[in-house]
CSV table of C-alpha atoms and ligand atoms in Angstrom, one decimal:
chain,number,residue,atom,x,y,z
A,20,MET,CA,90.4,66.0,112.3
A,21,LEU,CA,93.2,65.4,114.9
A,22,GLU,CA,91.5,62.2,116.2
A,23,GLY,CA,91.1,60.9,112.6
A,24,LEU,CA,94.7,61.7,111.9
A,25,ARG,CA,95.9,59.9,114.9
A,26,ALA,CA,93.9,56.8,113.9
A,27,THR,CA,95.1,56.8,110.3
A,28,CYS,CA,98.7,57.6,111.1
A,29,PRO,CA,99.5,56.4,114.7
A,30,THR,CA,103.3,57.0,114.3
A,31,LEU,CA,102.9,60.7,113.4
A,32,ALA,CA,104.3,63.1,116.0
A,33,LEU,CA,101.4,65.5,116.7
A,34,ASP,CA,101.9,68.3,119.3
A,35,THR,CA,98.9,70.1,120.6
A,36,ALA,CA,100.6,71.8,123.6
A,37,PRO,CA,99.6,75.5,123.6
A,38,ASP,CA,103.2,76.7,123.9
A,39,ALA,CA,104.3,74.6,121.0
A,40,CYS,CA,101.3,75.6,118.9
A,41,GLU,CA,101.9,79.3,119.7
A,42,ALA,CA,105.6,79.2,118.9
A,43,ALA,CA,104.9,77.5,115.6
A,44,SER,CA,102.2,80.1,114.6
A,45,VAL,CA,104.5,83.1,113.9
A,46,ASP,CA,107.5,83.7,111.7
A,47,ALA,CA,109.7,86.9,111.4
A,48,LEU,CA,106.7,89.1,110.4
A,49,ASN,CA,105.1,90.7,113.4
A,50,PRO,CA,103.1,93.9,114.3
A,51,PHE,CA,106.4,95.8,115.0
A,52,ARG,CA,107.5,95.4,111.5
A,53,ALA,CA,105.2,98.1,110.0
A,54,ARG,CA,102.2,95.7,110.1
A,55,PRO,CA,100.2,96.7,113.3
A,56,ASP,CA,97.2,94.9,111.7
A,57,PHE,CA,99.0,91.6,111.6
A,58,VAL,CA,97.7,89.1,114.2
A,59,ALA,CA,98.7,85.5,114.2
A,60,VAL,CA,96.2,82.8,115.4
A,61,ARG,CA,97.3,79.8,117.5
A,62,ALA,CA,97.7,76.7,115.4
A,63,LEU,CA,95.4,73.7,116.1
A,64,ALA,CA,98.4,71.4,116.3
A,65,VAL,CA,101.9,70.9,115.0
A,66,ALA,CA,102.5,67.8,112.9
A,67,GLU,CA,106.1,66.6,112.6
A,68,PRO,CA,106.2,64.0,109.9
A,69,ALA,CA,109.2,61.7,109.8
A,70,ASP,CA,108.9,61.0,106.0
A,71,ALA,CA,106.9,61.7,102.9
A,72,GLY,CA,104.4,58.9,103.7
A,73,GLU,CA,103.4,60.4,107.0
A,74,LEU,CA,103.1,63.8,105.4
A,75,SER,CA,100.9,62.4,102.7
A,76,ALA,CA,98.6,61.0,105.4
A,77,VAL,CA,98.4,64.5,107.0
A,78,VAL,CA,97.6,66.2,103.7
A,79,ARG,CA,94.9,63.7,102.8
A,80,SER,CA,93.3,64.0,106.2
A,81,ALA,CA,93.4,67.8,106.2
A,82,ALA,CA,92.0,67.9,102.6
A,83,ALA,CA,89.2,65.6,103.6
A,84,GLU,CA,88.3,67.9,106.6
A,85,GLY,CA,89.0,71.2,104.8
A,86,VAL,CA,91.6,72.1,107.4
A,87,PRO,CA,94.4,74.4,106.1
A,88,LEU,CA,98.0,73.3,106.5
A,89,VAL,CA,101.0,75.7,106.9
A,90,ALA,CA,104.4,74.2,105.9
A,91,ARG,CA,107.1,75.3,108.2
A,92,GLY,CA,110.9,75.1,108.3
A,93,GLY,CA,112.9,77.4,110.5
A,94,GLY,CA,110.1,80.0,110.7
A,95,SER,CA,112.5,82.8,109.6
A,96,GLY,CA,110.5,84.0,106.7
A,97,LEU,CA,110.0,87.8,106.8
A,98,MET,CA,106.7,88.1,105.1
A,99,GLY,CA,104.3,86.1,107.3
A,100,ALA,CA,104.0,83.2,104.8
A,101,ALA,CA,104.8,80.7,107.6
A,102,ALA,CA,102.5,82.4,110.1
A,103,VAL,CA,99.0,81.0,111.0
A,104,VAL,CA,96.3,83.5,110.2
A,105,ARG,CA,93.3,81.2,110.6
A,106,PRO,CA,92.9,77.9,112.4
A,107,ALA,CA,95.3,75.5,110.7
A,108,VAL,CA,97.7,72.6,111.4
A,109,VAL,CA,101.3,73.5,111.1
A,110,VAL,CA,103.5,70.9,109.3
A,111,ASP,CA,107.0,71.3,110.8
A,112,LEU,CA,109.4,69.5,108.4
A,113,ARG,CA,112.5,69.6,110.6
A,114,ARG,CA,112.6,65.9,111.4
A,115,MET,CA,113.2,65.3,107.7
A,116,ASN,CA,116.8,66.4,107.7
A,117,ALA,CA,118.9,63.7,106.2
A,118,VAL,CA,121.8,64.8,103.9
A,119,ALA,CA,123.5,62.6,101.3
A,120,ILE,CA,126.3,63.8,99.0
A,121,ASP,CA,127.4,62.7,95.6
A,122,ALA,CA,130.7,64.5,95.4
A,123,ASP,CA,131.6,63.6,91.8
A,124,ALA,CA,128.3,64.8,90.5
A,125,CYS,CA,128.5,67.9,92.7
A,126,LEU,CA,125.0,67.1,94.1
A,127,VAL,CA,123.5,67.0,97.5
A,128,ARG,CA,120.3,65.3,98.4
A,129,ALA,CA,118.8,66.9,101.5
A,130,GLY,CA,115.6,66.5,103.5
A,131,ALA,CA,113.4,69.6,103.4
A,132,GLY,CA,113.9,70.2,107.1
A,133,ALA,CA,117.8,70.2,107.0
A,134,THR,CA,119.1,73.6,108.0
A,135,LEU,CA,121.3,75.2,105.3
A,136,ALA,CA,124.2,75.2,107.9
A,137,SER,CA,123.9,71.4,108.4
A,138,VAL,CA,124.1,70.9,104.6
A,139,GLU,CA,127.1,73.2,104.4
A,140,GLU,CA,128.8,71.3,107.2
A,141,ALA,CA,128.3,68.0,105.5
A,142,LEU,CA,129.8,69.4,102.2
A,143,VAL,CA,133.0,70.8,103.8
A,144,PRO,CA,134.9,67.5,104.0
A,145,HIS,CA,134.2,66.9,100.2
A,146,GLY,CA,135.7,70.3,99.3
A,147,LEU,CA,132.2,71.5,98.2
A,148,MET,CA,129.9,74.3,99.4
A,149,LEU,CA,126.2,74.9,99.2
A,150,GLY,CA,126.4,78.3,97.5
A,151,HIS,CA,123.1,79.6,99.0
A,152,ASP,CA,124.3,81.6,102.0
A,153,PRO,CA,121.6,83.9,103.5
A,154,TRP,CA,121.9,85.8,106.8
A,155,THR,CA,119.8,83.0,108.3
A,156,VAL,CA,122.0,80.1,107.2
A,157,GLY,CA,121.9,78.6,110.7
A,158,VAL,CA,118.1,78.5,111.1
A,159,ALA,CA,116.6,78.5,107.5
A,160,THR,CA,115.9,75.1,106.0
A,161,VAL,CA,116.2,73.6,102.5
A,162,GLY,CA,112.4,73.6,102.2
A,163,GLY,CA,112.0,77.2,103.4
A,164,ALA,CA,114.8,78.4,101.0
A,165,ILE,CA,113.0,76.6,98.1
A,166,GLY,CA,109.6,77.8,99.3
A,167,THR,CA,110.8,81.4,99.2
A,168,ASN,CA,113.4,81.1,96.3
A,169,GLY,CA,115.9,82.5,98.7
A,170,LEU,CA,118.9,84.6,97.7
A,171,GLY,CA,122.1,84.7,99.8
A,172,TYR,CA,125.4,86.5,100.1
A,173,LEU,CA,126.9,84.5,97.3
A,174,GLY,CA,124.0,85.2,94.9
A,175,ALA,CA,126.3,87.1,92.5
A,176,ARG,CA,128.0,83.7,92.0
A,177,ALA,CA,125.4,81.1,92.7
A,178,GLY,CA,122.1,82.9,91.8
A,179,SER,CA,119.0,82.3,93.9
A,180,ILE,CA,118.3,78.7,95.2
A,181,ALA,CA,116.2,78.1,92.0
A,182,ALA,CA,119.5,77.9,90.0
A,183,GLN,CA,120.6,75.0,92.2
A,184,VAL,CA,117.5,72.9,92.3
A,185,GLN,CA,117.9,69.8,90.2
A,186,ALA,CA,115.1,67.6,91.5
A,187,LEU,CA,112.4,67.6,94.2
A,188,GLU,CA,110.2,65.2,96.1
A,189,ALA,CA,107.0,66.8,97.2
A,190,VAL,CA,103.5,66.0,98.5
A,191,LEU,CA,100.7,67.6,96.5
A,192,ALA,CA,97.4,68.9,97.8
A,193,ASP,CA,95.7,65.6,97.3
A,194,GLY,CA,98.4,63.7,99.2
A,195,ARG,CA,100.2,62.3,96.1
A,196,ILE,CA,103.9,62.0,96.5
A,197,VAL,CA,105.8,63.3,93.3
A,198,ARG,CA,109.5,62.8,92.6
A,199,THR,CA,111.1,64.7,89.7
A,200,ARG,CA,114.3,63.3,88.1
A,201,PRO,CA,117.5,65.2,88.4
A,202,SER,CA,117.8,66.7,84.9
A,203,PRO,CA,121.2,67.1,83.2
A,204,ALA,CA,122.7,70.6,83.6
A,205,ARG,CA,121.9,71.5,80.0
A,206,SER,CA,118.5,70.1,79.1
A,207,VAL,CA,115.5,71.2,77.2
A,208,GLY,CA,111.8,71.4,78.0
A,209,LEU,CA,109.8,72.0,81.1
A,210,ASP,CA,111.5,71.4,84.4
A,211,PRO,CA,108.7,70.4,86.8
A,212,ALA,CA,110.9,70.9,89.9
A,213,ARG,CA,111.3,74.6,89.1
A,214,LEU,CA,107.5,75.0,89.1
A,215,LEU,CA,107.4,74.5,92.9
A,216,VAL,CA,110.3,76.9,93.7
A,217,GLY,CA,109.2,80.2,95.4
A,218,THR,CA,105.5,79.1,95.8
A,219,GLU,CA,105.6,79.1,99.6
A,220,GLY,CA,104.1,75.7,100.0
A,221,THR,CA,100.9,76.6,98.0
A,222,LEU,CA,101.5,74.1,95.2
A,223,GLY,CA,102.9,71.3,97.3
A,224,ILE,CA,105.1,70.6,100.4
A,225,VAL,CA,108.7,69.8,99.5
A,226,THR,CA,110.1,66.8,101.4
A,227,GLU,CA,113.5,66.4,99.7
A,228,ALA,CA,115.6,68.3,97.3
A,229,THR,CA,118.6,67.5,95.1
A,230,LEU,CA,120.7,70.6,94.8
A,231,ALA,CA,123.7,71.3,92.6
A,232,VAL,CA,126.6,72.5,94.8
A,233,LEU,CA,129.8,74.3,94.1
A,234,PRO,CA,133.5,73.6,94.6
A,235,ARG,CA,134.9,75.3,97.7
A,236,PRO,CA,137.1,78.1,96.5
A,237,GLU,CA,140.9,77.6,97.0
A,238,GLU,CA,141.1,81.3,97.9
A,239,ARG,CA,138.7,84.0,98.9
A,240,LEU,CA,139.6,87.7,99.0
A,241,VAL,CA,137.4,90.2,100.8
A,242,ARG,CA,138.2,93.7,99.6
A,243,GLY,CA,136.8,97.0,100.9
A,244,TYR,CA,136.8,100.3,99.0
A,245,ARG,CA,135.8,103.9,99.7
A,246,MET,CA,133.7,105.4,96.9
A,247,PRO,CA,132.8,109.0,96.3
A,248,SER,CA,129.1,108.1,96.1
A,249,PHE,CA,126.6,105.2,96.0
A,250,GLU,CA,126.3,105.7,92.2
A,251,ALA,CA,130.1,105.3,91.8
A,252,GLY,CA,129.8,102.0,93.7
A,253,VAL,CA,127.0,100.9,91.4
A,254,ALA,CA,129.1,101.9,88.3
A,255,VAL,CA,131.9,99.6,89.5
A,256,ALA,CA,129.4,96.8,89.8
A,257,ALA,CA,128.2,97.3,86.3
A,258,ARG,CA,131.7,97.6,84.9
A,259,CYS,CA,132.8,94.4,86.6
A,260,ARG,CA,129.9,92.6,85.0
A,261,ARG,CA,130.6,94.0,81.5
A,262,THR,CA,134.3,93.3,81.8
A,263,GLY,CA,133.9,89.7,83.0
A,264,ILE,CA,135.4,90.3,86.4
A,265,ARG,CA,134.0,87.4,88.5
A,266,ILE,CA,132.5,88.5,91.8
A,267,ALA,CA,131.2,86.2,94.5
A,268,SER,CA,129.5,88.9,96.5
A,269,LEU,CA,129.1,92.7,96.3
A,270,ASP,CA,127.7,95.2,98.7
A,271,VAL,CA,127.4,99.0,98.2
A,272,SER,CA,126.2,101.1,101.1
A,273,ALA,CA,125.9,104.7,101.9
A,274,GLU,CA,124.4,106.5,104.9
A,275,ASP,CA,122.7,109.2,102.7
A,276,LEU,CA,122.0,110.4,99.2
A,277,PRO,CA,124.8,112.0,97.1
A,278,PRO,CA,127.1,113.7,97.8
A,279,ALA,CA,127.5,111.3,100.8
A,280,PRO,CA,130.4,108.9,100.3
A,281,ALA,CA,129.8,105.1,100.0
A,282,SER,CA,131.5,102.0,101.0
A,283,LEU,CA,131.9,99.1,98.6
A,284,LEU,CA,132.7,95.5,99.6
A,285,ILE,CA,133.6,92.9,97.0
A,286,VAL,CA,134.4,89.2,97.5
A,287,PHE,CA,136.4,87.4,94.9
A,288,ASP,CA,137.0,83.7,95.0
A,289,GLY,CA,138.1,80.8,92.8
A,290,LEU,CA,141.2,78.7,92.1
A,291,ARG,CA,144.5,79.9,93.7
A,292,GLY,CA,145.7,83.0,91.8
A,293,GLU,CA,142.3,83.5,90.1
A,294,ALA,CA,140.8,85.6,92.8
A,295,HIS,CA,143.8,87.9,92.9
A,296,LEU,CA,143.6,88.5,89.2
A,297,HIS,CA,139.9,89.5,89.4
A,298,ALA,CA,140.6,91.7,92.5
A,299,GLU,CA,143.5,93.5,90.6
A,300,ARG,CA,141.3,94.3,87.7
A,301,ALA,CA,138.4,95.5,89.9
A,302,LEU,CA,140.8,97.8,91.7
A,303,ALA,CA,141.5,99.5,88.4
A,304,LEU,CA,137.8,100.1,87.9
A,305,VAL,CA,137.4,101.4,91.5
A,306,HIS,CA,140.2,104.0,90.8
A,307,ALA,CA,138.6,104.9,87.4
A,308,ALA,CA,135.3,105.6,89.3
A,309,GLY,CA,137.1,107.9,91.8
A,310,GLY,CA,137.4,105.4,94.6
A,311,GLU,CA,140.2,103.9,96.6
A,312,ALA,CA,141.0,100.8,98.6
A,313,SER,CA,140.1,100.9,102.2
A,314,SER,CA,140.9,98.6,105.1
A,315,ASP,CA,140.9,94.9,104.1
A,316,ALA,CA,140.7,94.0,107.8
A,317,GLU,CA,137.5,96.1,108.2
A,318,ALA,CA,136.0,94.4,105.1
A,319,ALA,CA,136.9,91.0,106.4
A,320,GLU,CA,135.3,91.7,109.7
A,321,LYS,CA,132.1,92.9,108.0
A,322,TRP,CA,132.1,89.7,105.9
A,323,ALA,CA,132.8,87.4,108.9
A,324,ALA,CA,129.9,89.0,110.8
A,325,ARG,CA,127.4,88.6,108.0
A,326,HIS,CA,125.2,86.0,109.8
A,327,ALA,CA,125.3,87.8,113.2
A,328,ILE,CA,122.0,89.7,113.0
A,329,ALA,CA,120.1,86.5,112.2
A,330,GLU,CA,122.0,84.6,114.9
A,331,ARG,CA,120.8,87.2,117.4
A,332,TRP,CA,117.3,87.0,116.0
A,333,ALA,CA,117.2,83.2,116.3
A,334,ALA,CA,118.8,83.2,119.8
A,335,SER,CA,116.3,85.4,121.5
A,336,ARG,CA,112.7,84.5,122.0
A,337,ASN,CA,112.1,88.2,122.7
A,338,ALA,CA,113.6,89.0,119.3
A,339,ARG,CA,111.3,86.4,117.7
A,340,ALA,CA,108.3,88.2,119.3
A,341,GLY,CA,109.5,91.5,117.7
A,342,GLY,CA,111.5,93.0,120.5
A,343,TRP,CA,114.5,93.4,118.3
A,344,LEU,CA,112.5,95.9,116.2
A,345,ARG,CA,110.3,97.5,118.9
A,346,GLY,CA,110.3,101.3,118.4
A,347,GLY,CA,111.1,100.9,114.7
A,348,GLN,CA,114.8,101.5,115.1
A,349,PHE,CA,115.6,99.2,112.2
A,350,ASP,CA,113.7,97.4,109.5
A,351,TYR,CA,114.1,96.5,105.9
A,352,ALA,CA,112.3,95.4,102.8
A,353,HIS,CA,113.9,93.5,99.9
A,354,VAL,CA,113.2,94.7,96.4
A,355,GLY,CA,114.7,93.6,93.1
A,356,VAL,CA,115.4,96.5,90.7
A,357,PRO,CA,117.4,96.8,87.4
A,358,LEU,CA,120.8,98.2,88.0
A,359,ALA,CA,120.0,101.3,85.9
A,360,ALA,CA,117.0,102.1,88.2
A,361,LEU,CA,118.8,101.7,91.5
A,362,GLY,CA,119.7,105.4,92.0
A,363,GLU,CA,116.1,106.5,91.3
A,364,VAL,CA,114.6,103.8,93.6
A,365,ARG,CA,117.0,104.8,96.3
A,366,ALA,CA,116.1,108.5,96.0
A,367,ALA,CA,112.4,107.7,96.1
A,368,ALA,CA,112.9,105.6,99.3
A,369,HIS,CA,114.8,108.4,101.0
A,370,ALA,CA,112.0,110.8,100.0
A,371,LEU,CA,109.4,108.5,101.6
A,372,ILE,CA,111.6,108.1,104.8
A,373,ARG,CA,111.8,111.9,105.1
A,374,ARG,CA,108.1,112.5,104.3
A,375,HIS,CA,107.1,110.1,107.1
A,376,ARG,CA,109.8,111.5,109.5
A,377,LEU,CA,111.4,108.1,109.9
A,378,ASP,CA,115.0,109.5,109.6
B,26,FAD,C1,117.3,88.5,110.2
B,26,FAD,C2,116.9,87.8,109.0
B,26,FAD,C3,117.7,87.8,107.8
B,26,FAD,C4,117.3,87.2,106.6
B,26,FAD,N1,118.1,87.2,105.6
B,26,FAD,C5,117.8,86.5,104.4
B,26,FAD,C6,118.7,86.4,103.3
B,26,FAD,O1,119.8,86.9,103.4
B,26,FAD,N2,118.2,85.8,102.2
B,26,FAD,C7,117.0,85.3,102.1
B,26,FAD,O2,116.7,84.7,101.0
B,26,FAD,N3,116.1,85.3,103.1
B,26,FAD,C8,116.5,85.9,104.3
B,26,FAD,N4,115.6,86.0,105.4
B,26,FAD,C9,114.3,85.3,105.2
B,26,FAD,C10,114.3,83.8,105.6
B,26,FAD,O3,115.4,83.4,106.4
B,26,FAD,C11,114.3,83.0,104.2
B,26,FAD,O4,113.1,83.3,103.5
B,26,FAD,C12,114.4,81.5,104.5
B,26,FAD,O5,114.6,80.9,103.2
B,26,FAD,C13,113.2,80.9,105.1
B,26,FAD,O6,113.5,79.6,105.5
B,26,FAD,P1,112.7,78.9,106.7
B,26,FAD,O7,113.2,77.5,106.8
B,26,FAD,O8,112.9,79.7,107.9
B,26,FAD,O9,111.2,79.0,106.1
B,26,FAD,P2,109.9,79.4,106.9
B,26,FAD,O10,109.9,80.8,107.4
B,26,FAD,O11,109.5,78.3,107.8
B,26,FAD,O12,108.9,79.3,105.6
B,26,FAD,C14,109.0,80.2,104.6
B,26,FAD,C15,108.0,79.9,103.5
B,26,FAD,O13,108.3,78.7,102.9
B,26,FAD,C16,107.3,77.7,103.1
B,26,FAD,N5,107.9,76.4,103.4
B,26,FAD,C17,108.6,76.1,104.4
B,26,FAD,N6,109.0,74.8,104.3
B,26,FAD,C18,108.5,74.3,103.1
B,26,FAD,C19,108.6,73.1,102.4
B,26,FAD,N7,109.2,72.1,102.9
B,26,FAD,N8,107.9,73.0,101.2
B,26,FAD,C20,107.2,74.1,100.7
B,26,FAD,N9,107.1,75.2,101.3
B,26,FAD,C21,107.8,75.4,102.5
B,26,FAD,C22,106.5,78.2,104.3
B,26,FAD,O14,105.1,77.8,104.2
B,26,FAD,C23,106.6,79.7,104.0
B,26,FAD,O15,105.7,80.1,103.0
B,26,FAD,C24,116.0,86.6,106.6
B,26,FAD,C25,115.2,86.5,107.7
B,26,FAD,C26,115.6,87.1,108.9
B,26,FAD,C27,114.7,87.1,110.1
């Protein structure tokens, strides 16, 4: 297949060096993350298309030969979806990283291989921000975020990336290049771009996305609170939503089950004066739930360090091979649960941890 591909697309960058193939065969899932059975296979080659036309040639050739393709962005996915588990060609999209901004329309058009950080950087001079802000902002790509329907720190404000996708260009399994049109914010009927979001490259490989972006807030307040329990923190979150208090980000954490105290971090942002108003109203709810304000400096420090763990992960090859989790000191799973079920789910998780002596 590789010879045929070189002949039909002589400009295509195709790397068959064992080191490159090995590095492109794993993502952030590995045997140390509770999957001892998980073994990646070395990719046959890494194709690095420069545009949708080259990618289309790769897809046609792979389809004709029955060779699987694995789309790859930053390789930071946690669930093994970018890992190679049987002989396959990896399609690394990172050369397709152009970014163009239409500031008046609050839209950015970005190549699938652009990192989220590079999109954010391009938006800053226009007074705009991406909105999608995961831990891995420096390494994850636009294509990877769309492939996983990623959710970031500003999810309370921006939603998951699906909420921002206005249009996509993608290569389908038969090599066809499809381009959906940016639909107006309020439209009716099927939105074909949304069909591809969260499908991990199985329905097509995204080559470019048009994303709705947000105004950069004029002010941002990061507030920390001490709460008598995790449940009290959750109650504040629910009350904020019911009252219309606008939150950009909210994080409740507690070391243990009740009666352990909890800490609550809330980020408010918006036009000057607006964030203060929301923060003031939230403080009243915190007091009503038996909590109190804690150190703003500590909260600001926690917020500023939000990308640190992923930066460490990305910086260290050892970390990429699983060393950062060796011994099982730390791992996590993401689950979406209704607010009302959170306490129950948390208690069940603690019971499991104790039963398996992981505490
Ligand atoms: C320490 C750490 C923290 C993390 N924190 C977060 C977080 O806060 N929020 C969050 O959402 N995720 C988080 N993740 C997971 C990961 O960063 C996200 O899933 C991210 O969106 C993946 O982007 P990527 O470019 O690395 O994609 P990859 O890992 O390369 O790929 C992920 C999936 O998308 C597919 N894909 C890649 N590119 C394309 C494309 N162009 N077209 C179609 N499919 C494609 C791949 O085949 C694969 O199925 C974290 C991961 C780590 C290691």
